[in-house]
XYZ file of N, CA and C in Angstrom:
207
model
N -6.873 -6.048 -7.846
C -5.460 -5.594 -8.162
C -4.525 -5.466 -7.007
N -3.279 -6.071 -7.020
C -2.325 -6.359 -5.881
C -1.562 -5.122 -6.318
N -1.026 -4.408 -5.101
C -0.190 -3.128 -5.097
C 0.741 -3.352 -4.004
N 2.103 -2.985 -4.587
C 3.359 -3.125 -3.633
C 3.474 -1.638 -3.273
N 3.366 -1.391 -2.177
C 3.765 0.091 -1.643
C 5.179 0.636 -1.870
N 5.214 1.632 -2.703
C 6.670 2.295 -3.119
C 7.275 2.824 -2.012
N 8.582 2.564 -1.741
C 9.471 2.899 -0.637
C 9.019 2.397 0.639
N 8.423 1.434 0.697
C 7.702 0.965 2.210
C 8.331 -0.388 2.311
N 8.891 -0.766 3.113
C 9.304 -2.306 3.560
C 8.256 -2.592 4.353
N 6.996 -3.340 3.726
C 5.997 -3.820 4.607
C 6.506 -5.404 4.847
N 6.200 -5.948 5.937
C 6.160 -7.232 6.064
C 5.223 -8.169 5.223
N 5.906 -9.240 5.162
C 5.196 -10.460 4.054
C 4.430 -11.352 5.106
N 3.457 -12.030 4.485
C 2.886 -13.044 5.400
C 3.657 -13.875 6.121
N 3.294 -14.039 7.409
C 4.143 -14.931 8.358
C 5.531 -14.023 9.016
N 5.685 -12.707 8.432
C 6.586 -12.062 9.148
C 6.093 -11.196 10.093
N 7.145 -10.868 11.365
C 6.853 -9.869 12.042
C 6.134 -8.620 11.888
N 4.955 -8.165 12.393
C 4.446 -7.018 11.973
C 3.373 -7.142 11.001
N 3.378 -8.282 10.295
C 2.251 -8.535 9.065
C 0.874 -8.208 9.509
N 0.405 -8.617 10.802
C -1.042 -8.442 11.135
C -1.084 -6.935 11.402
N -0.136 -6.313 12.136
C -0.464 -5.027 12.310
C -0.504 -4.316 11.193
N 0.512 -4.391 10.111
C 0.320 -3.567 8.576
C -0.997 -3.786 8.146
N -1.557 -5.037 8.261
C -2.903 -5.435 7.645
C -3.991 -4.569 8.265
N -3.949 -4.561 9.571
C -4.966 -3.706 10.332
C -5.017 -2.229 10.093
N -3.706 -1.743 10.051
C -3.548 -0.412 9.692
C -4.016 -0.074 8.093
N -3.637 -0.989 7.306
C -4.010 -0.734 5.815
C -5.706 -0.796 5.769
N -6.330 -1.773 6.492
C -7.888 -1.690 6.386
C -8.430 -0.836 7.137
N -7.714 -0.125 8.052
C -8.430 0.958 8.900
C -8.271 2.226 7.930
N -7.263 2.266 7.182
C -7.168 3.511 6.527
C -7.742 3.446 5.026
N -7.798 2.287 4.570
C -8.046 1.950 2.975
C -9.166 1.066 3.147
N -10.531 1.174 3.656
C -11.293 0.182 3.669
C -11.705 -0.278 2.132
N -12.154 -1.686 2.109
C -12.636 -2.475 1.103
C -13.751 -1.772 0.491
N -13.722 -1.286 -0.819
C -14.804 -0.726 -1.513
C -14.577 0.797 -1.673
N -13.854 1.317 -0.681
C -13.731 2.975 -0.731
C -12.991 3.301 -1.942
N -13.271 4.575 -2.387
C -12.401 4.995 -3.457
C -10.881 5.112 -3.077
N -10.183 4.784 -4.036
C -8.621 5.073 -3.880
C -8.000 5.701 -4.833
N -6.675 6.228 -4.707
C -6.148 6.651 -5.903
C -4.655 5.868 -5.939
N -4.198 5.410 -6.994
C -2.894 4.670 -6.944
C -1.963 5.598 -7.889
N -0.953 6.346 -7.440
C -0.032 6.852 -8.186
C 1.090 5.754 -8.479
N 1.343 5.238 -9.622
C 2.156 4.307 -10.269
C 3.691 4.906 -10.012
N 4.594 4.147 -9.549
C 5.853 4.768 -9.426
C 6.556 4.569 -10.803
N 6.978 5.827 -11.301
C 7.358 5.764 -12.751
C 8.879 5.087 -12.803
N 9.485 4.860 -11.788
C 10.774 4.177 -11.728
C 10.826 2.624 -11.450
N 9.895 2.468 -11.140
C 9.634 0.791 -10.795
C 7.957 0.332 -11.500
N 8.042 0.069 -12.675
C 6.841 -0.301 -13.077
C 5.982 -1.515 -12.583
N 6.848 -2.568 -12.590
C 6.095 -3.661 -11.888
C 7.112 -4.475 -10.990
N 6.480 -4.982 -9.853
C 7.429 -5.605 -8.798
C 7.082 -6.848 -8.782
N 7.648 -7.789 -7.539
C 7.634 -9.159 -7.634
C 6.159 -9.713 -7.721
N 6.029 -10.789 -7.889
C 4.604 -11.324 -7.845
C 3.827 -10.653 -8.833
N 3.979 -9.981 -9.770
C 2.971 -9.268 -10.633
C 2.201 -8.332 -10.063
N 2.980 -7.434 -9.122
C 2.262 -6.351 -8.366
C 2.444 -5.101 -8.827
N 1.739 -4.101 -9.014
C 1.946 -2.891 -9.353
C 2.652 -2.198 -8.121
N 3.643 -1.369 -8.488
C 4.302 -0.403 -7.326
C 3.783 0.959 -7.321
N 3.412 1.480 -6.318
C 2.694 2.819 -6.202
C 2.504 3.274 -4.961
N 1.927 4.595 -4.878
C 1.675 5.292 -3.740
C 0.170 5.098 -3.804
N -0.423 5.091 -2.578
C -1.854 4.788 -2.409
C -2.467 5.978 -1.342
N -3.529 6.457 -2.234
C -4.187 7.649 -1.281
C -5.721 7.235 -1.233
N -6.265 7.307 0.080
C -7.654 6.768 0.399
C -8.525 7.729 0.558
N -9.846 7.816 0.194
C -10.849 8.816 0.730
C -10.676 10.144 0.494
N -9.729 10.665 -0.407
C -9.315 11.853 -0.729
C -8.359 12.312 0.094
N -7.717 11.604 1.233
C -6.817 12.111 2.147
C -5.503 12.725 1.425
N -5.049 13.665 1.976
C -3.657 14.311 1.505
C -2.741 13.283 2.013
N -2.792 12.526 3.048
C -1.692 11.701 3.411
C -1.889 10.427 2.695
N -0.586 9.854 2.165
C -0.789 8.473 1.493
C -0.780 7.476 2.512
N -1.249 6.171 2.051
C -0.960 5.058 3.127
C 0.591 4.822 3.065
N 1.431 4.843 2.134
C 2.815 4.630 2.410
C 3.273 5.568 3.386
N 2.947 6.887 3.480
C 3.407 7.715 4.522
C 3.021 7.248 5.958
N 1.829 6.690 6.126
C 1.522 6.162 7.412
C 2.122 4.706 7.738
N 2.706 4.176 6.793
C 3.331 2.615 7.081
C 4.919 2.747 7.264
N 5.199 3.960 7.016
C 6.601 4.233 7.037
C 7.303 3.840 8.120
């Protein structure tokens, strides 16, 4: 599943800051770890067929979206 982070302007591949955003995402949300995705009710589907939402990982009260803002 591909997810676009709601209300966060993350850099796309090839843009400045992309590698930093990927490293931060991987450190917070490790592959295979449990995650909760809260779908954005105002934006059901983004570009490139990605779900738009807020991601919480490993039971943390702080979302990945907040960390990357």
